[in-house]
Coordinates of C-alpha atoms in Angstrom, one line a residue:
M1491 CA 102.1 118.3 113.7
I1492 CA 105.1 119.3 115.7
T1493 CA 106.5 122.7 114.8
G1494 CA 108.2 125.8 116.2
S1495 CA 109.4 125.9 119.8
L1496 CA 108.1 122.4 120.7
K1497 CA 110.0 120.8 117.8
N1498 CA 113.1 122.6 118.9
K1499 CA 112.7 121.3 122.5
I1500 CA 112.3 117.7 121.3
N1501 CA 115.3 118.1 119.1
A1502 CA 117.2 119.5 122.1
I1503 CA 116.3 116.4 124.1
W1504 CA 117.3 114.2 121.2
Q1505 CA 120.7 116.0 121.1
D1506 CA 121.2 115.3 124.8
F1507 CA 121.1 111.6 124.0
Y1508 CA 123.5 112.0 121.2
N1509 CA 125.9 113.9 123.4
E1510 CA 126.0 111.0 125.8
N1511 CA 126.7 108.5 123.0
M1512 CA 123.2 107.1 123.0
A1513 CA 122.5 107.4 119.3
Q1514 CA 120.4 104.4 118.5
T1515 CA 117.0 105.7 117.6
S1516 CA 115.1 102.8 119.0
D1517 CA 117.0 103.1 122.3
I1518 CA 116.2 106.8 122.5
V1519 CA 112.5 106.3 121.8
N1520 CA 112.4 103.4 124.3
Q1521 CA 113.8 105.5 127.2
L1522 CA 112.1 108.7 126.2
T1523 CA 108.6 107.3 125.8
T1524 CA 108.8 105.6 129.2
L1525 CA 109.7 108.8 130.8
M1526 CA 106.9 110.5 129.0
F1527 CA 104.5 107.8 130.3
I1528 CA 105.7 108.5 133.9
K1529 CA 105.0 112.2 133.4
M1530 CA 101.7 111.5 131.7
L1531 CA 100.4 109.7 134.8
D1532 CA 101.1 112.7 136.9
D1533 CA 99.8 115.2 134.4
Q1534 CA 96.5 113.4 134.2
Q1535 CA 96.2 113.2 138.0
E1536 CA 97.0 116.9 138.3
S1537 CA 94.2 117.7 135.8
L1538 CA 91.8 115.6 137.8
E1539 CA 92.8 117.3 141.1
A1540 CA 92.4 120.7 139.6
T1541 CA 89.0 119.9 138.2
A1542 CA 87.9 118.5 141.6
I1543 CA 89.0 121.7 143.4
K1544 CA 87.3 123.9 140.8
M1545 CA 84.0 121.8 141.0
D1546 CA 84.3 121.3 144.7
E1547 CA 84.0 117.6 144.3
K1548 CA 85.7 114.6 146.0
L1549 CA 88.1 112.4 144.0
Y1550 CA 87.5 108.7 144.3
K1551 CA 90.4 106.4 145.1
D1552 CA 89.8 104.3 141.9
D1553 CA 90.3 107.4 139.8
L1554 CA 93.7 108.0 141.1
T1555 CA 97.1 106.6 140.0
F1556 CA 98.8 108.1 143.0
K1557 CA 96.8 107.5 146.1
D1558 CA 97.1 108.7 149.7
G1559 CA 99.6 106.8 151.9
N1560 CA 102.2 104.3 150.7
Y1561 CA 102.7 102.1 147.7
K1562 CA 103.9 98.6 148.5
Y1563 CA 105.8 96.5 146.1
Y1564 CA 105.9 92.7 146.5
E1565 CA 108.0 90.0 144.8
I1566 CA 107.8 86.3 144.8
V1567 CA 110.7 84.6 146.7
N1568 CA 110.7 80.8 146.8
G1569 CA 107.0 80.8 146.1
T1570 CA 106.2 83.3 148.8
K1571 CA 105.0 86.8 148.3
Q1572 CA 107.3 89.2 150.2
L1573 CA 107.3 93.0 150.6
K1574 CA 110.4 94.4 148.7
F1575 CA 109.8 98.1 149.4
E1576 CA 107.3 100.6 150.6
I1577 CA 107.3 104.3 149.5
P1578 CA 104.9 107.2 149.7
Y1579 CA 102.8 107.5 146.5
S1580 CA 103.8 111.2 146.5
D1581 CA 107.4 110.3 146.0
L1582 CA 106.5 108.5 142.7
R1583 CA 105.0 111.7 141.2
W1584 CA 106.9 113.6 138.5
K1585 CA 106.2 116.9 140.0
N1586 CA 108.2 115.9 143.1
F1587 CA 111.4 115.0 141.1
K1588 CA 112.6 118.6 140.6
D1589 CA 114.6 118.9 143.9
L1590 CA 116.4 115.6 143.5
S1591 CA 120.1 115.4 142.6
P1592 CA 120.9 113.5 139.4
I1593 CA 122.1 110.5 141.4
N1594 CA 119.0 110.5 143.6
L1595 CA 116.7 111.1 140.7
A1596 CA 118.2 108.1 138.8
R1597 CA 117.8 105.9 142.0
R1598 CA 114.2 107.1 142.6
I1599 CA 113.1 106.2 139.0
K1600 CA 115.1 103.0 138.6
E1601 CA 114.4 101.4 142.0
Y1602 CA 110.9 102.7 142.7
V1603 CA 109.1 104.3 139.7
I1604 CA 110.0 101.6 137.1
P1605 CA 108.8 98.8 139.4
F1606 CA 105.6 100.8 140.1
I1607 CA 104.7 101.1 136.4
K1608 CA 105.8 97.5 135.6
D1609 CA 103.9 96.0 138.5
P1610 CA 101.3 93.6 137.0
D1611 CA 99.2 93.9 140.2
N1612 CA 99.1 97.7 140.0
T1613 CA 95.7 98.2 138.4
A1614 CA 96.1 102.0 138.6
I1615 CA 98.4 101.9 135.5
G1616 CA 96.4 99.4 133.5
Q1617 CA 98.2 96.8 131.5
F1618 CA 101.4 98.8 131.0
G1619 CA 103.4 96.2 132.9
K1620 CA 102.6 93.6 130.2
Y1621 CA 104.2 95.7 127.6
A1622 CA 107.2 96.8 129.7
K1623 CA 108.5 93.4 130.7
K1624 CA 111.6 93.8 128.5
Y1625 CA 112.2 97.4 129.4
S1626 CA 115.4 98.0 131.2
F1627 CA 116.5 101.3 132.7
G1628 CA 119.0 103.0 130.3
F1629 CA 120.5 105.7 132.4
D1630 CA 123.1 103.8 134.5
D1631 CA 126.2 106.0 134.6
K1632 CA 124.2 108.6 132.7
E1633 CA 122.6 110.4 135.6
R1634 CA 123.4 113.8 134.1
L1635 CA 121.6 112.8 130.9
L1636 CA 118.5 111.7 132.9
A1637 CA 118.4 114.9 134.9
S1638 CA 118.6 117.0 131.7
V1639 CA 115.9 115.0 130.0
V1640 CA 113.6 115.2 133.0
D1641 CA 114.2 118.9 133.3
K1642 CA 113.3 119.5 129.6
L1643 CA 110.2 117.3 129.8
S1644 CA 109.1 119.3 132.8
D1645 CA 108.6 122.4 130.5
E1646 CA 105.0 123.6 130.7
E1647 CA 104.7 123.1 126.9
F1648 CA 105.0 119.3 127.5
N1649 CA 101.7 118.8 129.2
F1650 CA 100.8 115.3 128.3
N1651 CA 97.3 115.6 129.5
N1652 CA 96.8 117.2 126.1
I1653 CA 96.2 114.0 124.1
D1654 CA 96.7 115.6 120.7
L1655 CA 100.1 116.9 121.8
M1656 CA 101.1 113.4 122.9
G1657 CA 100.1 111.9 119.5
D1658 CA 102.1 114.7 117.8
V1659 CA 105.2 114.0 119.8
Y1660 CA 104.9 110.2 119.1
E1661 CA 104.5 110.9 115.4
Y1662 CA 107.4 113.2 115.3
M1663 CA 109.7 110.9 117.1
C1664 CA 108.7 107.9 115.1
G1665 CA 109.4 109.8 111.9
S1666 CA 112.9 108.5 112.2
G1667 CA 111.8 105.1 111.1
I1668 CA 112.4 103.2 114.3
S1669 CA 112.6 99.4 114.0
G1670 CA 112.7 99.9 110.2
Q1671 CA 109.0 100.6 110.2
Y1672 CA 107.1 102.9 107.8
R1673 CA 105.4 105.8 109.4
T1674 CA 101.9 106.4 108.2
P1675 CA 101.3 110.2 108.0
R1676 CA 98.4 111.2 110.2
H1677 CA 96.4 113.0 107.5
I1678 CA 96.5 109.7 105.5
I1679 CA 95.2 107.8 108.5
E1680 CA 92.5 110.4 109.0
M1681 CA 91.4 110.1 105.4
A1682 CA 91.1 106.3 105.7
V1683 CA 89.0 106.6 108.9
K1684 CA 86.7 109.2 107.4
M1685 CA 86.1 106.9 104.5
M1686 CA 85.4 103.8 106.6
K1687 CA 83.3 105.6 109.2
P1688 CA 83.9 103.3 112.2
R1689 CA 80.9 103.0 114.6
L1690 CA 80.4 102.4 118.3
G1691 CA 80.3 98.7 119.1
E1692 CA 82.3 97.6 116.1
K1693 CA 85.4 95.5 116.7
I1694 CA 88.3 97.2 115.0
I1695 CA 91.8 95.8 114.5
D1696 CA 95.2 96.8 113.0
P1697 CA 97.3 93.5 112.8
A1698 CA 100.5 95.5 112.2
M1699 CA 99.7 98.4 114.5
G1700 CA 103.1 100.1 115.1
T1701 CA 102.2 103.1 117.4
A1702 CA 98.5 102.4 116.9
G1703 CA 97.8 105.4 114.7
F1704 CA 94.8 103.8 112.9
I1705 CA 93.3 102.6 116.2
I1706 CA 93.7 106.0 117.8
E1707 CA 92.2 107.9 114.9
A1708 CA 89.2 105.5 114.8
A1709 CA 88.6 106.1 118.5
K1710 CA 88.8 109.9 118.0
Y1711 CA 86.3 109.6 115.1
I1712 CA 83.8 107.7 117.2
S1713 CA 84.3 110.0 120.2
K1714 CA 83.5 113.0 118.0
N1715 CA 80.7 111.6 116.0
Q1716 CA 78.9 109.5 118.6
K1717 CA 79.7 111.7 121.6
S1718 CA 76.2 111.5 123.1
E1719 CA 76.1 107.7 122.9
L1720 CA 79.3 107.5 124.9
Y1721 CA 77.7 109.2 127.9
N1722 CA 75.9 105.9 128.4
S1723 CA 78.0 103.9 130.8
K1724 CA 77.4 100.6 129.0
N1725 CA 78.5 102.1 125.7
N1726 CA 81.5 103.7 127.3
D1727 CA 82.5 100.4 128.8
I1728 CA 82.3 98.8 125.4
F1729 CA 84.4 101.6 123.9
S1730 CA 87.0 101.3 126.7
N1731 CA 87.3 97.5 126.8
D1732 CA 85.9 95.6 123.8
M1733 CA 86.3 97.5 120.5
F1734 CA 90.0 98.1 119.8
Y1735 CA 92.5 95.4 118.9
G1736 CA 96.1 95.6 117.7
C1737 CA 99.2 93.4 117.2
D1738 CA 102.8 94.1 116.8
N1739 CA 105.7 91.7 117.2
D1740 CA 108.0 94.6 118.3
N1741 CA 107.9 95.0 122.1
N1742 CA 108.7 98.7 122.0
M1743 CA 106.0 99.4 119.4
A1744 CA 103.4 97.5 121.4
R1745 CA 104.3 99.5 124.5
I1746 CA 104.2 102.8 122.7
G1747 CA 100.9 101.9 121.0
Y1748 CA 99.4 101.0 124.4
M1749 CA 100.5 104.3 126.0
N1750 CA 99.0 106.1 123.0
A1751 CA 95.7 104.3 123.3
V1752 CA 95.5 104.9 127.1
L1753 CA 96.0 108.6 126.4
H1754 CA 93.0 108.6 124.1
K1755 CA 90.7 107.2 126.7
I1756 CA 90.8 103.5 125.6
K1757 CA 91.3 102.2 129.1
N1758 CA 92.0 98.5 128.1
P1759 CA 93.1 98.2 124.5
N1760 CA 93.3 94.6 123.4
F1761 CA 96.9 94.7 122.1
T1762 CA 99.3 91.7 121.8
I1763 CA 103.0 91.3 121.2
D1764 CA 103.2 88.8 118.5
S1765 CA 102.7 88.2 114.7
L1766 CA 99.3 87.0 113.6
L1767 CA 101.0 85.6 110.4
E1768 CA 102.7 82.9 112.3
N1769 CA 101.6 79.5 113.6
E1770 CA 98.2 79.6 115.3
N1771 CA 98.5 83.1 116.8
A1772 CA 95.5 84.3 114.8
K1773 CA 93.2 81.4 115.8
D1774 CA 91.1 83.5 118.2
Y1775 CA 90.8 86.4 115.8
I1776 CA 89.5 84.7 112.6
G1777 CA 86.1 86.1 111.5
K1778 CA 85.8 88.4 114.5
F1779 CA 86.2 91.9 113.1
D1780 CA 83.9 94.6 111.6
L1781 CA 86.8 96.8 110.4
V1782 CA 90.5 96.3 109.6
L1783 CA 92.6 99.4 109.1
A1784 CA 96.3 98.9 108.5
N1785 CA 99.6 99.8 106.9
P1786 CA 101.6 96.5 107.1
P1787 CA 105.3 96.1 106.3
F1788 CA 106.0 96.7 102.6
S1789 CA 108.7 94.1 102.3
G1790 CA 110.0 91.1 104.1
S1791 CA 109.5 87.4 104.2
L1792 CA 108.8 84.5 106.6
V1793 CA 110.0 80.9 106.7
E1794 CA 107.1 79.0 105.1
S1795 CA 107.0 76.5 108.0
A1796 CA 106.2 79.3 110.4
I1797 CA 103.3 80.8 108.4
N1798 CA 99.7 80.1 109.4
G1799 CA 98.4 77.4 107.0
K1800 CA 95.1 79.1 106.4
I1801 CA 96.8 82.2 105.1
L1802 CA 98.8 80.0 102.6
S1803 CA 95.5 78.6 101.4
I1804 CA 94.7 82.1 100.1
T1805 CA 98.1 83.0 98.7
K1806 CA 101.0 80.6 98.8
T1807 CA 103.9 83.0 99.4
K1808 CA 106.6 84.0 101.9
K1809 CA 106.1 87.7 101.1
T1810 CA 104.7 89.6 104.1
E1811 CA 103.0 92.3 101.9
L1812 CA 100.8 89.6 100.4
L1813 CA 100.4 87.5 103.6
F1814 CA 99.1 90.5 105.6
V1815 CA 96.3 91.2 103.1
A1816 CA 95.3 87.6 103.1
L1817 CA 95.3 87.7 106.9
M1818 CA 93.0 90.8 106.9
D1819 CA 90.6 88.9 104.7
M1820 CA 90.5 86.1 107.3
L1821 CA 90.1 88.5 110.2
L1822 CA 86.8 90.0 108.9
K1823 CA 83.4 88.7 109.7
P1824 CA 80.8 88.6 106.8
G1825 CA 80.0 92.2 105.9
G1826 CA 83.2 93.5 107.5
R1827 CA 85.3 95.9 105.6
C1828 CA 89.0 96.6 105.2
M1829 CA 91.1 99.5 104.1
T1830 CA 94.8 98.8 103.9
I1831 CA 97.9 100.4 102.3
V1832 CA 99.9 98.1 100.0
P1833 CA 103.0 98.6 97.8
D1834 CA 101.9 98.8 94.2
G1835 CA 103.6 95.5 93.4
V1836 CA 100.6 93.8 95.1
L1837 CA 98.3 95.3 92.4
F1838 CA 100.2 94.1 89.3
G1839 CA 102.7 91.4 90.4
S1840 CA 102.7 88.5 87.9
H1841 CA 103.7 85.8 90.3
T1842 CA 101.1 83.2 91.1
A1843 CA 100.8 84.3 94.7
H1844 CA 100.1 87.9 93.6
K1845 CA 97.3 86.8 91.2
Q1846 CA 95.9 84.3 93.8
L1847 CA 95.4 87.2 96.2
R1848 CA 93.8 89.5 93.7
V1849 CA 91.5 86.7 92.5
E1850 CA 90.5 86.1 96.2
L1851 CA 89.6 89.8 96.7
I1852 CA 87.7 90.2 93.4
D1853 CA 86.0 86.8 92.9
K1854 CA 85.4 85.6 96.4
Q1855 CA 85.1 88.9 98.3
K1856 CA 83.9 92.3 97.2
L1857 CA 86.6 94.6 96.0
I1858 CA 85.4 98.2 96.3
G1859 CA 88.2 100.5 95.4
V1860 CA 91.8 101.4 94.8
V1861 CA 93.2 104.8 95.8
S1862 CA 96.6 105.3 94.0
M1863 CA 98.9 107.5 96.0
P1864 CA 101.9 109.4 94.7
N1865 CA 105.5 108.6 95.3
G1866 CA 106.9 110.4 98.4
I1867 CA 103.9 109.9 100.7
F1868 CA 106.2 108.1 103.1
S1869 CA 109.1 110.5 102.8
A1870 CA 109.6 112.0 106.2
P1871 CA 112.6 113.8 107.7
S1872 CA 114.5 112.0 110.5
K1873 CA 116.2 113.8 113.4
K1874 CA 119.3 114.1 111.3
G1875 CA 117.4 115.4 108.3
S1876 CA 117.6 112.4 106.0
A1877 CA 114.6 110.7 104.5
S1878 CA 113.0 107.9 106.6
K1879 CA 113.2 104.3 105.3
G1880 CA 110.5 103.8 102.8
A1881 CA 110.7 107.2 101.2
G1882 CA 109.4 107.2 97.7
V1883 CA 107.7 103.9 97.8
K1884 CA 104.7 103.9 95.4
T1885 CA 101.6 102.8 97.3
S1886 CA 97.8 102.5 97.1
F1887 CA 94.9 101.9 99.4
L1888 CA 93.0 98.7 98.8
I1889 CA 89.4 98.7 100.0
F1890 CA 87.3 95.6 100.2
E1891 CA 84.4 93.9 101.9
K1892 CA 84.1 90.4 103.3
S1893 CA 81.4 88.3 101.6
D1894 CA 82.8 84.9 100.9
R1895 CA 80.3 84.9 97.9
G1896 CA 81.9 87.4 95.6
G1897 CA 79.9 90.5 94.7
T1898 CA 82.5 92.7 92.9
K1899 CA 80.7 94.5 90.0
D1900 CA 82.6 97.7 89.5
V1901 CA 85.9 98.8 91.1
W1902 CA 86.4 102.4 91.9
F1903 CA 89.8 104.0 91.1
Y1904 CA 91.1 107.3 92.3
N1905 CA 94.3 109.0 91.1
M1906 CA 95.6 110.9 94.1
T1907 CA 98.3 113.3 93.0
N1908 CA 98.3 115.8 95.9
D1909 CA 97.9 114.9 99.5
G1910 CA 98.3 118.5 100.8
F1911 CA 102.1 118.3 101.2
T1912 CA 105.1 118.5 98.9
L1913 CA 106.5 115.2 97.9
D1914 CA 110.1 115.9 98.8
V1915 CA 111.9 115.2 102.1
K1916 CA 110.7 118.5 103.6
R1917 CA 106.9 117.7 103.1
Q1918 CA 105.8 121.3 103.3
P1919 CA 102.0 122.1 103.3
I1920 CA 100.6 123.1 99.9
E1921 CA 97.2 123.8 98.6
G1922 CA 95.0 121.6 96.3
S1923 CA 94.9 118.4 98.4
D1924 CA 92.8 115.6 96.8
I1925 CA 91.8 114.2 100.2
P1926 CA 88.5 116.1 100.7
D1927 CA 87.5 115.1 97.2
I1928 CA 88.4 111.4 97.8
I1929 CA 86.3 111.2 100.9
K1930 CA 83.4 113.0 99.3
R1931 CA 83.4 110.8 96.2
F1932 CA 83.9 107.5 98.1
N1933 CA 80.8 108.3 100.1
N1934 CA 78.8 108.8 96.9
L1935 CA 80.0 106.0 94.7
E1936 CA 76.8 105.8 92.7
N1937 CA 77.6 109.2 91.2
E1938 CA 81.0 107.9 90.1
K1939 CA 79.5 105.7 87.3
T1940 CA 79.1 108.7 85.0
R1941 CA 82.8 109.7 85.3
T1942 CA 85.2 109.2 82.4
R1943 CA 88.6 107.5 82.4
K1944 CA 90.1 110.9 81.9
D1945 CA 88.8 112.1 85.3
K1946 CA 90.7 111.7 88.6
S1947 CA 88.2 109.0 89.6
F1948 CA 86.2 106.4 87.7
M1949 CA 84.6 103.0 87.8
V1950 CA 85.9 99.9 86.0
P1951 CA 83.7 96.9 85.3
V1952 CA 85.0 93.7 87.0
E1953 CA 84.8 91.9 83.6
E1954 CA 87.4 94.3 82.2
I1955 CA 89.7 93.7 85.2
R1956 CA 89.4 89.9 84.8
A1957 CA 90.2 90.3 81.1
N1958 CA 93.4 92.2 82.1
D1959 CA 94.6 89.3 84.3
Y1960 CA 93.2 90.9 87.4
D1961 CA 95.6 93.8 87.1
L1962 CA 94.6 96.6 89.6
T1963 CA 97.1 99.3 88.4
L1964 CA 95.3 102.6 87.9
N1965 CA 97.3 103.4 84.7
K1966 CA 96.0 100.2 83.1
Y1967 CA 92.6 101.7 82.9
R1968 CA 92.8 105.5 82.9
E1969 CA 93.0 107.7 79.8
V1970 CA 95.5 110.5 79.8
K1971 CA 94.4 113.8 78.4
K1972 CA 96.5 114.8 75.5
E1973 CA 96.5 118.5 74.7
A1974 CA 96.3 119.2 70.9
K1975 CA 99.5 120.9 69.7
V1976 CA 99.0 123.8 67.4
Y1977 CA 101.9 124.2 65.0
R1978 CA 102.8 127.5 63.1
P1979 CA 102.2 127.6 59.4
T1980 CA 105.3 126.6 57.3
S1981 CA 105.2 129.9 55.4
E1982 CA 105.4 131.8 58.7
I1983 CA 108.4 129.8 59.9
F1984 CA 110.1 130.2 56.5
D1985 CA 109.6 134.0 56.6
D1986 CA 111.2 134.1 60.1
L1987 CA 114.2 132.1 58.7
K1988 CA 114.6 134.6 55.8
K1989 CA 114.5 137.5 58.2
S1990 CA 117.1 136.0 60.5
Y1991 CA 119.3 135.2 57.5
N1992 CA 119.0 138.8 56.2
E1993 CA 119.8 140.2 59.6
S1994 CA 122.9 137.9 59.8
L1995 CA 124.1 139.1 56.4
E1996 CA 123.7 142.7 57.4
L1997 CA 125.6 142.2 60.6
M1998 CA 128.5 140.5 58.7
H1999 CA 128.7 143.4 56.2
T2000 CA 128.9 145.8 59.1
L2001 CA 131.7 143.9 60.8
E2002 CA 133.6 143.6 57.5
K2003 CA 133.4 147.3 57.0
M2004 CA 134.6 148.0 60.5
L2005 CA 137.6 145.7 60.0
K2006 CA 138.7 147.5 56.8
E2007 CA 138.5 150.9 58.5

């Protein structure tokens, strides 16, 4: 989490944009994250070079983004590949920007560095060019702003070789609710990943990935818990190229998600810029995944003619919060599992489409659990101090397994009331988080059968859920503890009244005497 001096430095950069009348949050994030990526490339190479010197080792050409000699950029003119410019690789490095004037800095980045990172033939920067096709340089006639931002990002505290720092910066910037998206707090993502326990070799997808928070956390979990297996080159290749998938129909989100993934050692994440809800976009994804982790849009709708017909066969609706859950069901292979955040309306909605979806998860698949989260989980301060869009939305996690043969026997419910932070806009850390208990209990569901409906977690037989019209609202099944109220004896209350009455009479007599005197 961004705090202290680093938070102040990011806010100062943000203020620079405002001062130059660039106040649209998505525009700021678009320009700023691209600059951060340019710096990240140099930070990573500087780290490699320092390690090589320390270990007295030779760096291989394929390991370097900025090689010896010149970089050559080609373009297609009338069907012929022609050289457009040639420039020393060293001139493209962030560390060599510091002595340039604002005008020359803007020219260097716009005319040379941007083409370098967007070049589809430049394998040194991976697939970034695919996600940057629509990026346009935003500092024309704003050279002073660019120089100021580059100067501030050059602060030693902004070392983007620190992958956790980069994730924190992304998270803080995206707290403003860019593109109208809901930001998923990192500790909530961590909880989901620890519950699902992703494993090396599994195919994992977030079909509404945003900045790829769930994907990144899954990768970190595997890197930590299967560290020794990743030393094997074959396993490392699988991890880098074949495990992680994500989709987002927002170009900026896809680009930021890609940068975030690359920072976390996923060399070639399988990310696409589209909506898997629409047309036949999901045809190559159906039945392919071991794990789905997601926080899809809470509201919105699509034109029915654009929706994938197979999704409509599960729930006939235009509502995206229902369509995404149905899509996740389709994405899983038999035995695959899903943990996704949904607005609570999905759990109790009385429309036919709501019930169709719940019947699908309970009767055709295996519904495992519902974790009810408190209002305010998605309340996050923006750069101007206001709550982000989505603040106060009541949400829950749905957890289910793909079977296509049913299998739901008992559904586990947990009533989360404390996620470790206050539930106001400030979201200050507090003690008493339920998250460790949630993870522990989910990983020992057999022991939950003895819990009562008055406990924070309990099991509900599927027959009872069916009898309640497939309602999955926690309050439908839990019992609220009622403290017995002890009332004072009537005689004691009457004695107090008499005493008060007598004291009042005595006071009145005293006042009457004083007035006569």
